[in-house]
XYZ file of C-alpha atoms in Angstrom:
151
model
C 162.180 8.909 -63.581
C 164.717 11.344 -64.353
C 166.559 10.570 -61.002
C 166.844 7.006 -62.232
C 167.969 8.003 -65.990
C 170.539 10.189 -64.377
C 171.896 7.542 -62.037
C 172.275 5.315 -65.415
C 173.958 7.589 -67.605
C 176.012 8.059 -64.495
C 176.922 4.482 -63.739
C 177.235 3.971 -67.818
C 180.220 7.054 -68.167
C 182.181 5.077 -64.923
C 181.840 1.882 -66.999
C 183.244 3.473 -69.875
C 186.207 5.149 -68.388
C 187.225 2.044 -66.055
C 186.897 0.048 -69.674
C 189.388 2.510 -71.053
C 191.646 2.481 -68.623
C 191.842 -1.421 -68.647
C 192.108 -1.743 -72.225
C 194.864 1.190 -72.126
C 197.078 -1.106 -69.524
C 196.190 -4.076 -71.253
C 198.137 -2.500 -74.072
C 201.314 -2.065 -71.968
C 202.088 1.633 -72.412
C 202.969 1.180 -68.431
C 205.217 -2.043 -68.861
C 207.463 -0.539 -71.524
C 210.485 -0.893 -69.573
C 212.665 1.444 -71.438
C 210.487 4.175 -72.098
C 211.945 8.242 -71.652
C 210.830 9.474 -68.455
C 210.601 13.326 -69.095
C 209.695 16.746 -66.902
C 209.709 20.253 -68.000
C 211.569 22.999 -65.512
C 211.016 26.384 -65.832
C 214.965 27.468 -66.938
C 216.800 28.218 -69.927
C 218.335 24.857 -71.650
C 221.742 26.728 -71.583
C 221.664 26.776 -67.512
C 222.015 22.841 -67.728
C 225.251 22.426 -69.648
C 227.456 19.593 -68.905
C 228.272 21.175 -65.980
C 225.596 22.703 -64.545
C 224.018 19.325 -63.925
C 222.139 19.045 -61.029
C 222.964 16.272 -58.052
C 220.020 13.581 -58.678
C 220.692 14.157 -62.708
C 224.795 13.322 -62.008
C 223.948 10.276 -60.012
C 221.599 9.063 -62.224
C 224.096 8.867 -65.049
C 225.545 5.532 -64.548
C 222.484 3.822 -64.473
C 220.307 5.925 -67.338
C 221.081 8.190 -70.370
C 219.573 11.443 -69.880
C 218.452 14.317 -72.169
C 217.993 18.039 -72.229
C 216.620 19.540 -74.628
C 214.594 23.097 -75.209
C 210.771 22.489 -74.041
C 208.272 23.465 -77.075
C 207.522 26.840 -77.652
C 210.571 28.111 -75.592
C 208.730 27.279 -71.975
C 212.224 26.031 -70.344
C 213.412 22.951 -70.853
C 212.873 19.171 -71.153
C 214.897 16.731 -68.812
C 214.312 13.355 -69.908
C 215.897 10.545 -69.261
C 215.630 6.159 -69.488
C 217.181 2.988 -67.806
C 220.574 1.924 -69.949
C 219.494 -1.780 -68.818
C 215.560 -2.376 -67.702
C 215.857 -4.141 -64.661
C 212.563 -5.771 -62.601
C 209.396 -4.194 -63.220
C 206.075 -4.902 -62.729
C 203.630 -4.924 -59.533
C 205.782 -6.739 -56.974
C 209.077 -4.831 -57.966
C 207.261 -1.565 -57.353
C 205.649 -2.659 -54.241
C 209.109 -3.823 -52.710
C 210.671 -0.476 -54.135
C 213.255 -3.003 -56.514
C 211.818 -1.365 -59.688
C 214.857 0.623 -60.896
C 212.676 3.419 -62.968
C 211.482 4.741 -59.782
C 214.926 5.890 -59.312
C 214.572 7.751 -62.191
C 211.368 9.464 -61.322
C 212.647 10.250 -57.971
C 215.816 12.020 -59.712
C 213.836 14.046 -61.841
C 211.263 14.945 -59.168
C 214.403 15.873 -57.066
C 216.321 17.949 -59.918
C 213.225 19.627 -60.754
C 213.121 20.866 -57.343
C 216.641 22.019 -57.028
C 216.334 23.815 -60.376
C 212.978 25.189 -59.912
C 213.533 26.554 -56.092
C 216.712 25.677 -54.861
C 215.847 22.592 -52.139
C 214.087 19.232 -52.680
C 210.731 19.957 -50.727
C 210.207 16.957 -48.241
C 207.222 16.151 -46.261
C 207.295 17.611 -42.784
C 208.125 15.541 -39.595
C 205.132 13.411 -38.318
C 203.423 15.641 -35.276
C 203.191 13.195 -32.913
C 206.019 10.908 -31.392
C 204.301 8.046 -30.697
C 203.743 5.904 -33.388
C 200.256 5.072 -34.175
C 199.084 2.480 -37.040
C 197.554 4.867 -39.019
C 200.883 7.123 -38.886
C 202.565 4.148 -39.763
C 199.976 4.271 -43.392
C 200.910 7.359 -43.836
C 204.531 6.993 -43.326
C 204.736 3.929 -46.023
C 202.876 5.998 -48.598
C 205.029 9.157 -47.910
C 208.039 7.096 -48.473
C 206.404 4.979 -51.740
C 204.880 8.419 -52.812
C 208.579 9.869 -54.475
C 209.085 6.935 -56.828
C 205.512 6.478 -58.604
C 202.621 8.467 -59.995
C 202.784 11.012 -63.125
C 205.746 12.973 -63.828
């Protein structure tokens, strides 16, 4: 009996927080197109001037305004930055890589890298050289992987 009560509660707390997260994306906090994109780095605001601007954050500047600013409570500092012009977005654009904010969160990634240690840590080379489908998986995802998730 309290196996079964257990497995309920269980299966009722999944329900809940797959409801949630369906109602929070049928809000569209995801689909706001020109929403700030934003990552804290562990350095003083004053390293970034104008020209101190790492290489992802200058070529990002045609394309997207970007903004640094002291993180809260003086722990580094907040890059941030947003599309001038929203281009395609949605679930096909990000599966064919055409959505132009993962640009952005590949830049920021990539800056927060070169500020934080110095190199833009990339997955190692695949082991093997043959070509397997399964490496072939992995390979798509490693390659997707830079341009979606959290920031």
């Amino acid at each position: 009996m309290k196996r079964t009560v257990a497995v309920a509660a269980f299966v009722a707390g999944l329900g809940a927080a797959g409801a949630r997260r369906v109602l929070s994306r049928a809000v569209g906090a995801e689909d706001v197109p020109n929403r700030w994109l934003t990552v804290t780095v562990n350095c003083p605001p004053e390293s970034l001037a104008e020209g101190g601007r790492p290489e992802p954050l200058a070529r990002l500047e045609p394309i997207a305004e970007i903004r640094i600013t002291p993180a809260p409570g003086g722990r580094g500092t907040e890059l941030a930055a947003r599309l001038r012009e929203p281009g395609p977005t949605g679930p096909v654009a990000r599966a064919t890589g055409d959505d132009p904010r993962q640009k952005v969160r590949s830049a920021l990634r990539e800056a927060k890298s070169l500020i934080e240690t110095g190199e833009v840590m990339r997955p190692d080379a695949p082991p093997t050289t043959r070509s397997t489908p399964g490496g072939k998986l992995v390979e798509l995802a490693t390659r997707r992987a830079g341009g979606e998730g959290r920031l």
